[in-house]
mmCIF file with all atom_site columns, C-alpha atoms in Angstrom:
data_model
loop_
_atom_site.group_PDB
_atom_site.id
_atom_site.type_symbol
_atom_site.label_atom_id
_atom_site.label_alt_id
_atom_site.label_comp_id
_atom_site.label_asym_id
_atom_site.label_entity_id
_atom_site.label_seq_id
_atom_site.pdbx_PDB_ins_code
_atom_site.Cartn_x
_atom_site.Cartn_y
_atom_site.Cartn_z
_atom_site.occupancy
_atom_site.B_iso_or_equiv
_atom_site.pdbx_formal_charge
_atom_site.auth_seq_id
_atom_site.auth_comp_id
_atom_site.auth_asym_id
_atom_site.auth_atom_id
_atom_site.pdbx_PDB_model_num
ATOM 1   C CA . MET A 1 1   ? 0.000   0.000   0.000   1.00 48.00 ? 1369 MET A CA 1
ATOM 2   C CA . ASN A 1 2   ? 1.399   3.379   -0.858  1.00 51.00 ? 1370 ASN A CA 1
ATOM 3   C CA . LYS A 1 3   ? 1.676   6.173   1.687   1.00 48.00 ? 1371 LYS A CA 1
ATOM 4   C CA . LEU A 1 4   ? -0.992  8.358   0.064   1.00 44.00 ? 1372 LEU A CA 1
ATOM 5   C CA . SER A 1 5   ? -3.533  5.545   0.130   1.00 47.00 ? 1373 SER A CA 1
ATOM 6   C CA . LEU A 1 6   ? -2.759  4.813   3.777   1.00 43.00 ? 1374 LEU A CA 1
ATOM 7   C CA . PHE A 1 7   ? -2.998  8.517   4.644   1.00 45.00 ? 1375 PHE A CA 1
ATOM 8   C CA . LEU A 1 8   ? -6.378  8.911   2.916   1.00 42.00 ? 1376 LEU A CA 1
ATOM 9   C CA . THR A 1 9   ? -7.702  5.774   4.610   1.00 48.00 ? 1377 THR A CA 1
ATOM 10  C CA . LEU A 1 10  ? -6.661  7.053   8.010   1.00 44.00 ? 1378 LEU A CA 1
ATOM 11  C CA . ILE A 1 11  ? -8.231  10.467  7.354   1.00 46.00 ? 1379 ILE A CA 1
ATOM 12  C CA . CYS A 1 12  ? -11.510 8.857   6.247   1.00 48.00 ? 1380 CYS A CA 1
ATOM 13  C CA . ALA A 1 13  ? -11.495 6.534   9.225   1.00 51.00 ? 1381 ALA A CA 1
ATOM 14  C CA . ALA A 1 14  ? -10.836 9.458   11.559  1.00 49.00 ? 1382 ALA A CA 1
ATOM 15  C CA . LEU A 1 15  ? -13.681 11.521  10.094  1.00 46.00 ? 1383 LEU A CA 1
ATOM 16  C CA . ILE A 1 16  ? -16.310 8.853   9.540   1.00 48.00 ? 1384 ILE A CA 1
ATOM 17  C CA . ALA A 1 17  ? -15.634 5.928   11.818  1.00 48.00 ? 1385 ALA A CA 1
ATOM 18  C CA . PRO A 1 18  ? -15.404 7.500   15.302  1.00 48.00 ? 1386 PRO A CA 1
ATOM 19  C CA . GLY A 1 19  ? -19.090 8.356   15.428  1.00 46.00 ? 1387 GLY A CA 1
ATOM 20  C CA . VAL A 1 20  ? -20.059 4.908   14.249  1.00 44.00 ? 1388 VAL A CA 1
ATOM 21  C CA . LEU A 1 21  ? -17.438 3.005   16.228  1.00 41.00 ? 1389 LEU A CA 1
ATOM 22  C CA . ALA A 1 22  ? -17.917 4.948   19.454  1.00 45.00 ? 1390 ALA A CA 1
ATOM 23  C CA . THR A 1 23  ? -21.558 3.994   19.864  1.00 40.00 ? 1391 THR A CA 1
ATOM 24  C CA . GLU A 1 24  ? -21.227 0.270   19.155  1.00 53.00 ? 1392 GLU A CA 1
ATOM 25  C CA . LYS A 1 25  ? -18.917 -2.504  20.182  1.00 90.00 ? 1393 LYS A CA 1
ATOM 26  C CA . THR A 1 26  ? -16.222 -3.211  17.654  1.00 93.00 ? 1394 THR A CA 1
ATOM 27  C CA . TYR A 1 27  ? -13.549 -5.739  16.975  1.00 94.00 ? 1395 TYR A CA 1
ATOM 28  C CA . ARG A 1 28  ? -10.155 -4.309  16.049  1.00 95.00 ? 1396 ARG A CA 1
ATOM 29  C CA . CYS A 1 29  ? -8.243  -6.891  14.067  1.00 96.00 ? 1397 CYS A CA 1
ATOM 30  C CA . GLU A 1 30  ? -4.754  -7.450  12.666  1.00 97.00 ? 1398 GLU A CA 1
ATOM 31  C CA . VAL A 1 31  ? -3.881  -9.765  9.782   1.00 97.00 ? 1399 VAL A CA 1
ATOM 32  C CA . LEU A 1 32  ? -1.157  -12.255 10.745  1.00 97.00 ? 1400 LEU A CA 1
ATOM 33  C CA . SER A 1 33  ? -1.211  -14.619 7.761   1.00 96.00 ? 1401 SER A CA 1
ATOM 34  C CA . ASP A 1 34  ? -2.330  -14.582 4.149   1.00 96.00 ? 1402 ASP A CA 1
ATOM 35  C CA . ALA A 1 35  ? -2.781  -17.696 2.033   1.00 97.00 ? 1403 ALA A CA 1
ATOM 36  C CA . TYR A 1 36  ? -4.433  -19.079 -1.080  1.00 96.00 ? 1404 TYR A CA 1
ATOM 37  C CA . ILE A 1 37  ? -5.823  -22.498 -1.862  1.00 96.00 ? 1405 ILE A CA 1
ATOM 38  C CA . LYS A 1 38  ? -3.857  -23.810 -4.858  1.00 96.00 ? 1406 LYS A CA 1
ATOM 39  C CA . SER A 1 39  ? -5.494  -25.725 -7.708  1.00 95.00 ? 1407 SER A CA 1
ATOM 40  C CA . ASN A 1 40  ? -4.276  -29.010 -6.206  1.00 96.00 ? 1408 ASN A CA 1
ATOM 41  C CA . GLY A 1 41  ? -6.061  -28.192 -2.914  1.00 95.00 ? 1409 GLY A CA 1
ATOM 42  C CA . GLU A 1 42  ? -2.940  -27.354 -0.909  1.00 96.00 ? 1410 GLU A CA 1
ATOM 43  C CA . LEU A 1 43  ? -2.583  -24.151 1.054   1.00 95.00 ? 1411 LEU A CA 1
ATOM 44  C CA . ASP A 1 44  ? -0.006  -21.675 -0.246  1.00 96.00 ? 1412 ASP A CA 1
ATOM 45  C CA . ILE A 1 45  ? 1.155   -19.196 2.424   1.00 95.00 ? 1413 ILE A CA 1
ATOM 46  C CA . VAL A 1 46  ? 2.077   -15.774 0.984   1.00 94.00 ? 1414 VAL A CA 1
ATOM 47  C CA . LYS A 1 47  ? 5.279   -14.932 2.887   1.00 90.00 ? 1415 LYS A CA 1
ATOM 48  C CA . ASP A 1 48  ? 5.734   -11.270 1.888   1.00 91.00 ? 1416 ASP A CA 1
ATOM 49  C CA . SER A 1 49  ? 2.065   -10.327 1.640   1.00 94.00 ? 1417 SER A CA 1
ATOM 50  C CA . PRO A 1 50  ? 1.298   -6.615  1.948   1.00 94.00 ? 1418 PRO A CA 1
ATOM 51  C CA . ARG A 1 51  ? -1.812  -7.607  3.933   1.00 94.00 ? 1419 ARG A CA 1
ATOM 52  C CA . ILE A 1 52  ? 0.210   -8.947  6.877   1.00 95.00 ? 1420 ILE A CA 1
ATOM 53  C CA . GLY A 1 53  ? 0.223   -6.360  9.644   1.00 95.00 ? 1421 GLY A CA 1
ATOM 54  C CA . GLN A 1 54  ? -2.741  -4.443  8.217   1.00 95.00 ? 1422 GLN A CA 1
ATOM 55  C CA . GLU A 1 55  ? -5.555  -3.635  10.602  1.00 95.00 ? 1423 GLU A CA 1
ATOM 56  C CA . PHE A 1 56  ? -9.292  -3.283  10.242  1.00 95.00 ? 1424 PHE A CA 1
ATOM 57  C CA . ALA A 1 57  ? -12.295 -2.779  12.499  1.00 95.00 ? 1425 ALA A CA 1
ATOM 58  C CA . VAL A 1 58  ? -15.612 -4.615  12.474  1.00 95.00 ? 1426 VAL A CA 1
ATOM 59  C CA . VAL A 1 59  ? -18.750 -2.973  13.875  1.00 94.00 ? 1427 VAL A CA 1
ATOM 60  C CA . LYS A 1 60  ? -20.207 -5.902  15.765  1.00 94.00 ? 1428 LYS A CA 1
ATOM 61  C CA . LYS A 1 61  ? -23.892 -4.957  15.391  1.00 94.00 ? 1429 LYS A CA 1
ATOM 62  C CA . THR A 1 62  ? -23.858 -4.346  11.628  1.00 94.00 ? 1430 THR A CA 1
ATOM 63  C CA . GLY A 1 63  ? -20.832 -6.308  10.356  1.00 94.00 ? 1431 GLY A CA 1
ATOM 64  C CA . GLU A 1 64  ? -19.499 -3.176  8.660   1.00 93.00 ? 1432 GLU A CA 1
ATOM 65  C CA . VAL A 1 65  ? -15.739 -3.363  8.074   1.00 93.00 ? 1433 VAL A CA 1
ATOM 66  C CA . VAL A 1 66  ? -13.518 -0.264  8.168   1.00 91.00 ? 1434 VAL A CA 1
ATOM 67  C CA . GLY A 1 67  ? -10.008 -0.612  6.777   1.00 89.00 ? 1435 GLY A CA 1
ATOM 68  C CA . ASP A 1 68  ? -8.231  -1.333  3.509   1.00 83.00 ? 1436 ASP A CA 1
ATOM 69  C CA . VAL A 1 69  ? -8.048  -5.095  3.930   1.00 84.00 ? 1437 VAL A CA 1
ATOM 70  C CA . MET A 1 70  ? -11.767 -5.653  3.294   1.00 78.00 ? 1438 MET A CA 1
ATOM 71  C CA . ASP A 1 71  ? -13.075 -2.118  2.820   1.00 66.00 ? 1439 ASP A CA 1
ATOM 72  C CA . SER A 1 72  ? -14.733 -2.741  -0.536  1.00 74.00 ? 1440 SER A CA 1
ATOM 73  C CA . LEU A 1 73  ? -17.197 -5.272  0.875   1.00 80.00 ? 1441 LEU A CA 1
ATOM 74  C CA . GLY A 1 74  ? -20.721 -3.928  1.041   1.00 84.00 ? 1442 GLY A CA 1
ATOM 75  C CA . LYS A 1 75  ? -24.005 -5.057  2.556   1.00 90.00 ? 1443 LYS A CA 1
ATOM 76  C CA . PRO A 1 76  ? -22.728 -7.323  5.333   1.00 95.00 ? 1444 PRO A CA 1
ATOM 77  C CA . LYS A 1 77  ? -25.094 -9.781  6.986   1.00 96.00 ? 1445 LYS A CA 1
ATOM 78  C CA . VAL A 1 78  ? -24.360 -10.799 10.578  1.00 96.00 ? 1446 VAL A CA 1
ATOM 79  C CA . ILE A 1 79  ? -25.418 -14.448 10.762  1.00 96.00 ? 1447 ILE A CA 1
ATOM 80  C CA . ALA A 1 80  ? -24.239 -15.110 14.342  1.00 93.00 ? 1448 ALA A CA 1
ATOM 81  C CA . SER A 1 81  ? -23.656 -12.483 17.014  1.00 90.00 ? 1449 SER A CA 1
ATOM 82  C CA . GLY A 1 82  ? -21.340 -14.779 18.930  1.00 86.00 ? 1450 GLY A CA 1
ATOM 83  C CA . SER A 1 83  ? -21.712 -16.339 22.343  1.00 85.00 ? 1451 SER A CA 1
ATOM 84  C CA . SER A 1 84  ? -19.663 -18.177 24.933  1.00 82.00 ? 1452 SER A CA 1
ATOM 85  C CA . GLY A 1 85  ? -19.261 -21.128 22.575  1.00 84.00 ? 1453 GLY A CA 1
ATOM 86  C CA . ASN A 1 86  ? -20.111 -19.816 19.108  1.00 90.00 ? 1454 ASN A CA 1
ATOM 87  C CA . ALA A 1 87  ? -18.081 -17.477 16.905  1.00 94.00 ? 1455 ALA A CA 1
ATOM 88  C CA . TYR A 1 88  ? -19.249 -14.120 15.561  1.00 96.00 ? 1456 TYR A CA 1
ATOM 89  C CA . LYS A 1 89  ? -19.976 -14.611 11.841  1.00 97.00 ? 1457 LYS A CA 1
ATOM 90  C CA . VAL A 1 90  ? -20.562 -12.246 8.926   1.00 96.00 ? 1458 VAL A CA 1
ATOM 91  C CA . ILE A 1 91  ? -21.155 -12.998 5.253   1.00 96.00 ? 1459 ILE A CA 1
ATOM 92  C CA . TRP A 1 92  ? -21.212 -10.827 2.156   1.00 94.00 ? 1460 TRP A CA 1
ATOM 93  C CA . THR A 1 93  ? -22.880 -12.001 -1.038  1.00 92.00 ? 1461 THR A CA 1
ATOM 94  C CA . GLN A 1 94  ? -23.045 -10.516 -4.504  1.00 85.00 ? 1462 GLN A CA 1
ATOM 95  C CA . LYS A 1 95  ? -24.004 -11.842 -7.893  1.00 83.00 ? 1463 LYS A CA 1
ATOM 96  C CA . SER A 1 96  ? -21.291 -12.369 -10.456 1.00 79.00 ? 1464 SER A CA 1
ATOM 97  C CA . ALA A 1 97  ? -21.517 -11.096 -14.002 1.00 79.00 ? 1465 ALA A CA 1
ATOM 98  C CA . GLY A 1 98  ? -21.975 -14.647 -15.306 1.00 76.00 ? 1466 GLY A CA 1
ATOM 99  C CA . LYS A 1 99  ? -25.239 -16.543 -15.311 1.00 78.00 ? 1467 LYS A CA 1
ATOM 100 C CA . ASN A 1 100 ? -26.171 -18.123 -11.963 1.00 81.00 ? 1468 ASN A CA 1
ATOM 101 C CA . GLY A 1 101 ? -22.869 -17.143 -10.346 1.00 84.00 ? 1469 GLY A CA 1
ATOM 102 C CA . ALA A 1 102 ? -22.239 -15.537 -6.981  1.00 86.00 ? 1470 ALA A CA 1
ATOM 103 C CA . PHE A 1 103 ? -19.424 -14.352 -4.755  1.00 87.00 ? 1471 PHE A CA 1
ATOM 104 C CA . VAL A 1 104 ? -19.558 -15.148 -1.041  1.00 91.00 ? 1472 VAL A CA 1
ATOM 105 C CA . ASP A 1 105 ? -17.127 -13.777 1.546   1.00 93.00 ? 1473 ASP A CA 1
ATOM 106 C CA . TYR A 1 106 ? -17.080 -15.026 5.125   1.00 96.00 ? 1474 TYR A CA 1
ATOM 107 C CA . LEU A 1 107 ? -15.578 -13.691 8.357   1.00 96.00 ? 1475 LEU A CA 1
ATOM 108 C CA . SER A 1 108 ? -15.517 -15.630 11.620  1.00 97.00 ? 1476 SER A CA 1
ATOM 109 C CA . ILE A 1 109 ? -14.187 -14.158 14.885  1.00 96.00 ? 1477 ILE A CA 1
ATOM 110 C CA . GLU A 1 110 ? -13.887 -16.407 17.920  1.00 93.00 ? 1478 GLU A CA 1
ATOM 111 C CA . GLY A 1 111 ? -15.080 -13.798 20.403  1.00 85.00 ? 1479 GLY A CA 1
ATOM 112 C CA . PHE A 1 112 ? -15.287 -16.378 23.170  1.00 83.00 ? 1480 PHE A CA 1
ATOM 113 C CA . ALA A 1 113 ? -11.491 -16.923 23.283  1.00 76.00 ? 1481 ALA A CA 1
ATOM 114 C CA . LYS A 1 114 ? -10.388 -16.393 26.883  1.00 77.00 ? 1482 LYS A CA 1
ATOM 115 C CA . ASP A 1 115 ? -6.821  -15.100 26.483  1.00 77.00 ? 1483 ASP A CA 1
ATOM 116 C CA . GLY A 1 116 ? -7.852  -11.630 25.248  1.00 80.00 ? 1484 GLY A CA 1
ATOM 117 C CA . LYS A 1 117 ? -6.895  -12.166 21.602  1.00 90.00 ? 1485 LYS A CA 1
ATOM 118 C CA . LYS A 1 118 ? -9.743  -13.441 19.463  1.00 94.00 ? 1486 LYS A CA 1
ATOM 119 C CA . PRO A 1 119 ? -8.642  -15.422 16.380  1.00 96.00 ? 1487 PRO A CA 1
ATOM 120 C CA . PHE A 1 120 ? -10.336 -14.665 13.072  1.00 97.00 ? 1488 PHE A CA 1
ATOM 121 C CA . GLY A 1 121 ? -10.536 -16.309 9.676   1.00 97.00 ? 1489 GLY A CA 1
ATOM 122 C CA . PHE A 1 122 ? -11.632 -14.566 6.491   1.00 96.00 ? 1490 PHE A CA 1
ATOM 123 C CA . PHE A 1 123 ? -12.423 -16.490 3.309   1.00 95.00 ? 1491 PHE A CA 1
ATOM 124 C CA . SER A 1 124 ? -12.957 -14.913 -0.099  1.00 92.00 ? 1492 SER A CA 1
ATOM 125 C CA . GLY A 1 125 ? -12.870 -17.411 -2.955  1.00 89.00 ? 1493 GLY A CA 1
ATOM 126 C CA . ALA A 1 126 ? -9.487  -19.132 -2.650  1.00 93.00 ? 1494 ALA A CA 1
ATOM 127 C CA . LEU A 1 127 ? -8.126  -16.400 -0.333  1.00 94.00 ? 1495 LEU A CA 1
ATOM 128 C CA . LEU A 1 128 ? -7.723  -17.122 3.375   1.00 96.00 ? 1496 LEU A CA 1
ATOM 129 C CA . MET A 1 129 ? -6.546  -14.512 5.862   1.00 96.00 ? 1497 MET A CA 1
ATOM 130 C CA . THR A 1 130 ? -6.124  -15.142 9.573   1.00 97.00 ? 1498 THR A CA 1
ATOM 131 C CA . GLY A 1 131 ? -5.164  -13.076 12.561  1.00 97.00 ? 1499 GLY A CA 1
ATOM 132 C CA . VAL A 1 132 ? -6.359  -11.821 15.909  1.00 97.00 ? 1500 VAL A CA 1
ATOM 133 C CA . CYS A 1 133 ? -8.865  -9.256  17.141  1.00 95.00 ? 1501 CYS A CA 1
ATOM 134 C CA . ASP A 1 134 ? -9.379  -7.262  20.330  1.00 92.00 ? 1502 ASP A CA 1
ATOM 135 C CA . GLN A 1 135 ? -12.766 -6.129  21.506  1.00 81.00 ? 1503 GLN A CA 1
#
């Protein structure tokens, strides 16, 4: 990510997000690994991924994501609010240009983890990102 893009993202987040984020519980997350599922079904870890170390926030009530990692996702649907034994789950769906096709993205945050850091997994097609969140 170039410095201008990061600067503009931070400015937008500072102007827009505080009002939204201040009134609702949020998860603040950091990407720790980035991988793809290869055509043979094996997982390919991207060692020098620009996503590693990036942060994003998730508004728990709405599933809205703020941050460059997943910022372009719209119309989130919270399918599980999380509990003492069930992860917080959000999906995004959109139709593809082709006939009968669709894109589905999925985020799961294990909010019930007891050590303070809550692991997350994000799937988008063959992309898999993992990391930890704070609440």
